[in-house]
PDB file of C-alpha atoms in Angstrom:
ATOM      1  CA  MET A 110     192.317-111.439 131.883  1.00 64.00           C
ATOM      2  CA  TYR A 111     193.800-108.201 133.238  1.00 72.00           C
ATOM      3  CA  VAL A 112     193.233-106.092 130.177  1.00 77.00           C
ATOM      4  CA  ASP A 113     190.580-105.345 127.644  1.00 85.00           C
ATOM      5  CA  ASP A 114     190.600-103.071 124.637  1.00 89.00           C
ATOM      6  CA  ALA A 115     188.037-100.727 126.178  1.00 92.00           C
ATOM      7  CA  THR A 116     190.255-100.053 129.210  1.00 94.00           C
ATOM      8  CA  VAL A 117     193.372 -99.712 127.041  1.00 95.00           C
ATOM      9  CA  ARG A 118     191.561 -97.270 124.752  1.00 94.00           C
ATOM     10  CA  LYS A 119     190.196 -95.285 127.720  1.00 95.00           C
ATOM     11  CA  ILE A 120     193.650 -94.945 129.301  1.00 96.00           C
ATOM     12  CA  LEU A 121     195.265 -93.936 126.012  1.00 95.00           C
ATOM     13  CA  THR A 122     192.571 -91.497 124.879  1.00 93.00           C
ATOM     14  CA  GLU A 123     190.588 -90.279 127.894  1.00 94.00           C
ATOM     15  CA  SER A 124     192.697 -90.559 131.050  1.00 95.00           C
ATOM     16  CA  GLY A 125     194.950 -87.593 130.295  1.00 95.00           C
ATOM     17  CA  ASP A 126     198.258 -86.816 128.698  1.00 96.00           C
ATOM     18  CA  THR A 127     200.683 -86.570 131.652  1.00 98.00           C
ATOM     19  CA  TRP A 128     202.388 -89.931 132.061  1.00 98.00           C
ATOM     20  CA  ALA A 129     204.865 -90.615 134.859  1.00 98.00           C
ATOM     21  CA  VAL A 130     207.181 -93.364 133.624  1.00 98.00           C
ATOM     22  CA  VAL A 131     208.641 -95.183 136.625  1.00 98.00           C
ATOM     23  CA  GLY A 132     212.020 -96.649 135.743  1.00 97.00           C
ATOM     24  CA  LEU A 133     212.769 -94.175 132.928  1.00 97.00           C
ATOM     25  CA  SER A 134     216.407 -93.106 132.844  1.00 96.00           C
ATOM     26  CA  SER A 135     218.744 -91.757 130.181  1.00 95.00           C
ATOM     27  CA  ASN A 136     219.899 -95.317 129.371  1.00 95.00           C
ATOM     28  CA  ARG A 137     218.996 -95.645 125.692  1.00 96.00           C
ATOM     29  CA  GLN A 138     219.317 -99.442 125.888  1.00 96.00           C
ATOM     30  CA  ARG A 139     216.364 -99.786 128.281  1.00 95.00           C
ATOM     31  CA  ALA A 140     212.846-100.384 126.957  1.00 95.00           C
ATOM     32  CA  ALA A 141     211.470 -97.454 128.968  1.00 97.00           C
ATOM     33  CA  TYR A 142     213.560 -95.031 126.925  1.00 97.00           C
ATOM     34  CA  GLY A 143     212.053 -96.069 123.576  1.00 97.00           C
ATOM     35  CA  VAL A 144     208.518 -96.434 124.905  1.00 97.00           C
ATOM     36  CA  ALA A 145     208.696 -92.920 126.349  1.00 97.00           C
ATOM     37  CA  GLN A 146     209.696 -91.618 122.906  1.00 96.00           C
ATOM     38  CA  VAL A 147     206.651 -93.274 121.361  1.00 96.00           C
ATOM     39  CA  LEU A 148     204.387 -91.813 124.041  1.00 96.00           C
ATOM     40  CA  GLN A 149     205.781 -88.356 123.276  1.00 96.00           C
ATOM     41  CA  ARG A 150     205.198 -88.844 119.551  1.00 95.00           C
ATOM     42  CA  PHE A 151     201.551 -89.507 120.357  1.00 94.00           C
ATOM     43  CA  GLY A 152     201.240 -86.295 122.350  1.00 95.00           C
ATOM     44  CA  LYS A 153     201.878 -87.539 125.878  1.00 97.00           C
ATOM     45  CA  ARG A 154     203.966 -85.577 128.366  1.00 98.00           C
ATOM     46  CA  VAL A 155     206.458 -88.062 129.793  1.00 98.00           C
ATOM     47  CA  VAL A 156     207.741 -87.468 133.324  1.00 98.00           C
ATOM     48  CA  PRO A 157     210.777 -89.612 134.229  1.00 98.00           C
ATOM     49  CA  VAL A 158     210.688 -91.243 137.676  1.00 98.00           C
ATOM     50  CA  HIS A 159     213.981 -92.839 138.653  1.00 97.00           C
ATOM     51  CA  PRO A 160     216.255 -92.664 141.715  1.00 96.00           C
ATOM     52  CA  LYS A 161     218.754 -90.602 139.669  1.00 94.00           C
ATOM     53  CA  ALA A 162     216.041 -87.973 138.975  1.00 96.00           C
ATOM     54  CA  GLU A 163     217.779 -87.104 135.730  1.00 95.00           C
ATOM     55  CA  PRO A 164     216.138 -85.267 132.830  1.00 97.00           C
ATOM     56  CA  VAL A 165     215.103 -87.516 129.938  1.00 97.00           C
ATOM     57  CA  HIS A 166     213.534 -86.555 126.608  1.00 96.00           C
ATOM     58  CA  GLY A 167     213.513 -82.889 127.644  1.00 96.00           C
ATOM     59  CA  GLU A 168     211.543 -83.455 130.863  1.00 97.00           C
ATOM     60  CA  GLN A 169     212.800 -83.008 134.415  1.00 97.00           C
ATOM     61  CA  GLY A 170     213.139 -86.287 136.284  1.00 98.00           C
ATOM     62  CA  TYR A 171     211.973 -87.019 139.819  1.00 98.00           C
ATOM     63  CA  ALA A 172     213.192 -89.595 142.335  1.00 97.00           C
ATOM     64  CA  SER A 173     209.675 -90.727 143.223  1.00 97.00           C
ATOM     65  CA  LEU A 174     206.039 -90.155 142.301  1.00 97.00           C
ATOM     66  CA  ALA A 175     205.592 -88.202 145.531  1.00 97.00           C
ATOM     67  CA  ASP A 176     208.297 -85.748 144.406  1.00 97.00           C
ATOM     68  CA  ILE A 177     206.372 -84.714 141.280  1.00 98.00           C
ATOM     69  CA  PRO A 178     204.898 -81.275 142.099  1.00 98.00           C
ATOM     70  CA  PHE A 179     201.930 -81.550 139.719  1.00 98.00           C
ATOM     71  CA  ALA A 180     199.124 -83.961 138.883  1.00 97.00           C
ATOM     72  CA  VAL A 181     199.890 -87.152 136.990  1.00 98.00           C
ATOM     73  CA  ASP A 182     197.234 -88.839 134.847  1.00 98.00           C
ATOM     74  CA  VAL A 183     198.806 -92.231 134.158  1.00 98.00           C
ATOM     75  CA  VAL A 184     201.657 -94.067 135.879  1.00 98.00           C
ATOM     76  CA  ASP A 185     203.543 -96.381 133.502  1.00 98.00           C
ATOM     77  CA  VAL A 186     205.577 -98.932 135.482  1.00 98.00           C
ATOM     78  CA  PHE A 187     208.910-100.343 134.252  1.00 97.00           C
ATOM     79  CA  VAL A 188     210.073-102.063 137.438  1.00 96.00           C
ATOM     80  CA  ASN A 189     210.218-105.721 138.435  1.00 94.00           C
ATOM     81  CA  SER A 190     206.924-107.308 139.423  1.00 96.00           C
ATOM     82  CA  ASP A 191     208.019-107.634 143.054  1.00 96.00           C
ATOM     83  CA  LEU A 192     208.404-103.825 143.266  1.00 96.00           C
ATOM     84  CA  ALA A 193     205.452-102.877 141.090  1.00 97.00           C
ATOM     85  CA  GLY A 194     202.714-103.233 143.715  1.00 98.00           C
ATOM     86  CA  ALA A 195     204.221-100.488 145.858  1.00 98.00           C
ATOM     87  CA  VAL A 196     204.381 -98.237 142.791  1.00 98.00           C
ATOM     88  CA  ALA A 197     200.708 -98.916 142.038  1.00 98.00           C
ATOM     89  CA  ASP A 198     199.844 -97.970 145.619  1.00 98.00           C
ATOM     90  CA  GLU A 199     201.847 -94.736 145.266  1.00 98.00           C
ATOM     91  CA  ALA A 200     200.033 -93.992 141.997  1.00 98.00           C
ATOM     92  CA  VAL A 201     196.660 -94.354 143.704  1.00 98.00           C
ATOM     93  CA  ALA A 202     197.844 -92.129 146.580  1.00 97.00           C
ATOM     94  CA  LYS A 203     199.071 -89.554 144.041  1.00 97.00           C
ATOM     95  CA  GLY A 204     195.614 -89.435 142.451  1.00 98.00           C
ATOM     96  CA  ALA A 205     196.526 -90.988 139.099  1.00 98.00           C
ATOM     97  CA  LYS A 206     193.582 -91.953 136.913  1.00 98.00           C
ATOM     98  CA  ALA A 207     195.294 -95.091 135.626  1.00 98.00           C
ATOM     99  CA  VAL A 208     198.207 -97.449 136.217  1.00 98.00           C
ATOM    100  CA  TRP A 209     199.918 -99.316 133.402  1.00 98.00           C
ATOM    101  CA  PHE A 210     202.226-102.282 134.133  1.00 97.00           C
ATOM    102  CA  GLN A 211     204.560-102.968 131.225  1.00 96.00           C
ATOM    103  CA  LEU A 212     205.139-106.278 129.444  1.00 95.00           C
ATOM    104  CA  GLY A 213     206.238-108.893 131.959  1.00 95.00           C
ATOM    105  CA  VAL A 214     205.124-106.846 134.974  1.00 96.00           C
ATOM    106  CA  VAL A 215     202.335-108.698 136.801  1.00 96.00           C
ATOM    107  CA  ASP A 216     201.053-108.362 140.362  1.00 97.00           C
ATOM    108  CA  GLU A 217     197.528-109.693 140.769  1.00 96.00           C
ATOM    109  CA  GLU A 218     197.125-108.293 144.293  1.00 97.00           C
ATOM    110  CA  ALA A 219     198.187-104.819 143.142  1.00 97.00           C
ATOM    111  CA  TYR A 220     195.706-105.094 140.291  1.00 97.00           C
ATOM    112  CA  ALA A 221     192.893-105.940 142.707  1.00 96.00           C
ATOM    113  CA  ARG A 222     193.844-103.076 145.095  1.00 97.00           C
ATOM    114  CA  THR A 223     194.153-100.546 142.291  1.00 98.00           C
ATOM    115  CA  ARG A 224     190.834-101.486 140.681  1.00 96.00           C
ATOM    116  CA  ALA A 225     189.138-101.516 144.119  1.00 97.00           C
ATOM    117  CA  ALA A 226     190.350 -97.924 144.545  1.00 98.00           C
ATOM    118  CA  GLY A 227     188.495 -97.027 141.338  1.00 97.00           C
ATOM    119  CA  VAL A 228     191.634 -96.596 139.243  1.00 98.00           C
ATOM    120  CA  ASP A 229     191.889 -98.126 135.765  1.00 97.00           C
ATOM    121  CA  MET A 230     194.735-100.573 135.292  1.00 97.00           C
ATOM    122  CA  VAL A 231     196.414-102.588 132.569  1.00 96.00           C
ATOM    123  CA  MET A 232     199.027-105.277 133.214  1.00 96.00           C
ATOM    124  CA  ASP A 233     201.546-107.015 130.983  1.00 95.00           C
ATOM    125  CA  ARG A 234     201.004-104.735 127.983  1.00 94.00           C
ATOM    126  CA  CYS A 235     202.998-101.976 126.296  1.00 95.00           C
ATOM    127  CA  PRO A 236     201.430 -98.643 125.317  1.00 96.00           C
ATOM    128  CA  ALA A 237     203.939 -98.276 122.468  1.00 95.00           C
ATOM    129  CA  ILE A 238     202.354-101.376 120.923  1.00 94.00           C
ATOM    130  CA  GLU A 239     198.771-100.500 121.848  1.00 94.00           C
ATOM    131  CA  ILE A 240     198.678 -96.859 120.665  1.00 91.00           C
ATOM    132  CA  PRO A 241     199.269 -97.616 116.974  1.00 87.00           C
ATOM    133  CA  ARG A 242     197.051-100.720 117.153  1.00 83.00           C
ATOM    134  CA  LEU A 243     194.099 -98.773 118.518  1.00 77.00           C
ATOM    135  CA  ALA A 244     194.690 -95.574 116.547  1.00 62.00           C
TER     136      ALA A 244
END
């Protein structure tokens, strides 16, 4: 209902290659760490966004989307659903072309706001699964 292959394909192939990954830290046990590696393997620049602002996968980290001093194409969200809507709003304010909520992250109101702002969005999917499937 909140995703279709055309939107997934557009985000992965046309929206740009700079992906801010909200929730990405140096914790190798977290899903965000492995997904970010896959994104890099497929040519995406991964920008970690986490309160610790630590570097991950060779990229400088930032505490928030607003702290990133350059344009971001896609915001990939690895936070709980109750926090994800605010991140989607920040992504729209930042000028991102797309927002991607990871598996298990669903906020229907955020989806409606983001789409109403003209920004592509996918919910409850993982780009690490979708990239090879659509390649």
